[in-house]
XYZ file of C-alpha atoms in Angstrom:
223
model
C -37.104 18.433 -6.796
C -33.292 18.669 -6.740
C -33.040 15.887 -4.166
C -35.276 13.648 -6.273
C -33.116 14.336 -9.324
C -29.950 13.452 -7.399
C -31.533 10.210 -6.208
C -32.531 9.360 -9.780
C -29.014 10.079 -11.074
C -27.467 7.943 -8.331
C -29.274 4.781 -9.361
C -27.559 4.187 -12.741
C -24.144 5.043 -11.275
C -24.515 2.501 -8.494
C -25.920 -0.085 -10.899
C -23.012 0.581 -13.250
C -20.546 -0.512 -10.579
C -22.079 -4.001 -10.807
C -22.061 -4.228 -14.623
C -20.283 -7.180 -16.209
C -18.337 -4.866 -18.526
C -15.240 -3.266 -17.038
C -15.659 -0.187 -19.255
C -19.095 0.454 -17.760
C -17.794 -0.046 -14.206
C -14.961 2.374 -14.941
C -17.347 5.049 -16.189
C -19.578 4.513 -13.166
C -16.666 4.937 -10.754
C -15.612 8.135 -12.520
C -19.179 9.421 -12.411
C -19.432 8.768 -8.671
C -16.144 10.556 -8.055
C -17.190 13.503 -10.204
C -20.390 13.971 -8.205
C -19.485 12.675 -4.726
C -22.249 11.706 -2.354
C -21.639 10.216 1.120
C -24.294 7.603 0.357
C -21.942 6.096 -2.238
C -19.062 5.403 0.157
C -20.129 2.012 1.486
C -20.852 0.778 -2.048
C -17.470 1.990 -3.309
C -15.639 0.283 -0.440
C -17.639 -2.893 -0.975
C -16.813 -2.896 -4.694
C -13.104 -2.400 -4.028
C -13.038 -5.774 -2.280
C -14.225 -7.705 -5.342
C -13.341 -5.603 -8.404
C -11.026 -7.696 -10.628
C -9.699 -4.932 -12.907
C -6.797 -2.778 -11.728
C -7.866 0.388 -13.566
C -11.385 0.155 -12.180
C -10.046 -0.374 -8.653
C -7.845 2.677 -9.084
C -10.873 4.719 -10.148
C -12.824 3.439 -7.154
C -9.998 4.641 -4.919
C -10.013 8.015 -6.664
C -13.767 8.260 -6.170
C -13.360 7.556 -2.453
C -10.727 10.287 -2.121
C -13.313 12.725 -3.466
C -15.618 12.098 -0.509
C -15.338 13.627 2.984
C -12.662 12.012 5.139
C -15.119 11.927 8.027
C -17.165 9.418 6.030
C -14.482 7.423 4.199
C -12.016 6.926 7.056
C -14.261 4.859 9.363
C -15.354 2.646 6.460
C -11.781 2.028 5.295
C -10.467 1.385 8.806
C -13.155 -1.272 9.226
C -12.156 -2.774 5.893
C -8.489 -3.270 6.781
C -9.717 -5.847 9.304
C -11.633 -7.795 6.640
C -10.961 -11.499 6.128
C -10.723 -10.787 2.375
C -7.137 -10.032 1.292
C -8.154 -7.764 -1.600
C -10.421 -5.796 0.713
C -7.524 -5.212 3.129
C -5.090 -4.355 0.372
C -7.338 -1.916 -1.454
C -8.476 -0.219 1.751
C -4.841 0.304 2.727
C -4.049 1.653 -0.729
C -6.929 4.113 -0.459
C -5.820 5.226 3.004
C -2.375 5.977 1.566
C -3.973 8.155 -1.115
C -6.100 10.017 1.429
C -3.036 10.497 3.622
C -4.870 11.359 6.840
C -2.795 10.375 9.872
C -5.912 9.735 11.928
C -5.791 6.315 10.256
C -2.341 5.498 11.665
C -3.589 3.336 14.590
C -5.189 1.007 12.026
C -1.752 0.139 10.587
C -1.023 -2.715 12.940
C 1.966 -5.018 13.153
C -0.341 -7.790 11.929
C -0.963 -5.881 8.699
C 2.723 -5.049 8.268
C 3.462 -8.782 8.464
C 0.296 -9.987 6.706
C 0.648 -13.446 5.161
C -0.625 -12.089 1.834
C 2.222 -10.320 0.021
C -0.017 -7.781 -1.682
C -1.618 -6.801 1.627
C 1.775 -6.499 3.303
C 3.142 -4.390 0.449
C 0.135 -2.062 0.661
C 0.589 -1.827 4.421
C 4.286 -0.925 4.044
C 3.546 1.857 1.563
C 0.671 3.186 3.655
C 2.659 3.092 6.888
C 5.404 5.253 5.372
C 2.804 7.834 4.341
C 0.941 7.891 7.663
C 3.682 7.370 10.262
C 3.627 10.221 12.820
C 6.734 12.287 13.332
C 9.018 10.627 15.838
C 7.771 7.090 15.219
C 9.824 6.398 12.101
C 12.501 4.385 13.936
C 9.925 2.103 15.528
C 8.303 1.559 12.140
C 11.697 0.796 10.585
C 12.308 -1.865 13.238
C 9.014 -3.573 12.409
C 9.588 -3.363 8.657
C 13.062 -4.831 9.087
C 11.483 -8.036 10.424
C 10.164 -8.604 6.893
C 13.571 -8.450 5.173
C 14.243 -11.471 2.992
C 10.554 -12.122 2.464
C 9.000 -13.096 -0.843
C 10.017 -12.692 -4.462
C 11.939 -9.818 -6.031
C 8.913 -7.526 -6.419
C 7.975 -7.888 -2.754
C 11.541 -7.277 -1.645
C 11.773 -4.183 -3.821
C 8.568 -2.818 -2.257
C 9.978 -3.306 1.225
C 13.304 -1.690 0.333
C 11.518 1.309 -1.152
C 9.375 1.688 1.955
C 12.415 1.523 4.217
C 14.474 3.942 2.130
C 11.559 6.400 2.143
C 11.956 6.623 5.930
C 15.511 7.927 5.523
C 18.546 7.530 7.755
C 16.493 6.325 10.726
C 16.520 2.858 9.143
C 20.310 2.455 9.510
C 20.328 0.703 12.934
C 17.620 -1.781 11.904
C 19.459 -2.603 8.686
C 22.784 -2.928 10.478
C 21.265 -5.479 12.851
C 19.717 -7.396 9.956
C 23.077 -7.761 8.198
C 24.104 -10.184 10.969
C 20.945 -12.318 10.763
C 21.392 -16.112 10.424
C 19.355 -16.166 7.198
C 21.541 -15.256 4.179
C 18.452 -13.960 2.346
C 17.785 -11.483 5.139
C 21.423 -10.374 5.181
C 21.485 -9.864 1.412
C 18.230 -7.896 1.431
C 19.482 -5.680 4.261
C 22.751 -4.992 2.428
C 20.904 -4.208 -0.796
C 18.620 -1.773 1.049
C 21.631 -0.104 2.660
C 23.099 0.315 -0.825
C 19.896 1.945 -2.078
C 19.873 4.281 0.916
C 23.425 5.416 0.112
C 23.043 5.342 -3.664
C 19.398 5.746 -4.751
C 20.361 5.477 -8.425
C 22.104 2.120 -8.018
C 18.971 0.133 -8.905
C 17.562 -2.734 -6.859
C 18.578 -5.511 -9.273
C 22.209 -4.446 -9.149
C 22.124 -3.894 -5.382
C 20.551 -7.255 -4.527
C 22.801 -9.267 -6.832
C 25.900 -7.578 -5.437
C 24.637 -8.173 -1.892
C 24.077 -11.860 -2.635
C 27.650 -12.183 -3.879
C 28.976 -10.499 -0.740
C 26.942 -12.815 1.506
C 27.956 -15.900 -0.481
C 31.609 -14.967 -0.013
C 31.114 -14.481 3.717
C 31.615 -10.719 3.659
C 29.787 -8.138 5.721
C 29.345 -5.599 2.964
C 31.255 -3.082 5.042
C 34.754 -3.890 3.872
C 36.609 -0.778 2.835
C 34.131 1.638 4.431
């Protein structure tokens, strides 16, 4: 009788995830997370790939974190290889919230350099959370290949990810400050500034770095 009741209760929740009203989808996601059931996982992951509303996506992620890692991890690892950019991005975001390092092998160089900025940003944040002890320097070297990429928001995301790794990023940044591309040099200098002075603010750091590069400086004068 209890099993039948659970099955009956599951139907409206799953149907609610498909409703045209975001408020209904939000309530459905919260309901699924409140009463987790492994049978919901595939549907939650599937919905993450197409859900247009940020707050609903965030609730879907929360609902997934409420389910057993043994069920969610394989589904999310499969999803990071999806051809759909939102599917990759949201799966990565969810993996960062779960924080289980068993997912680390799924964070490939291809994801860290994904052509879609949102996917790449999610991969950077997730990599910093999942990186095994002792592999931080190697991760920093890969992340440094993305310096100078994208608009201000993307660059800020990369700088934050690098700074979160700590002092191990210094050699990679030092090498990047001699890159041929002035955008790469400026971004590396700005990230170095944030590493030394976390309260400096990215806007200030990047504008100062651009001035230094424009004037032909190295950013190390007077150190």
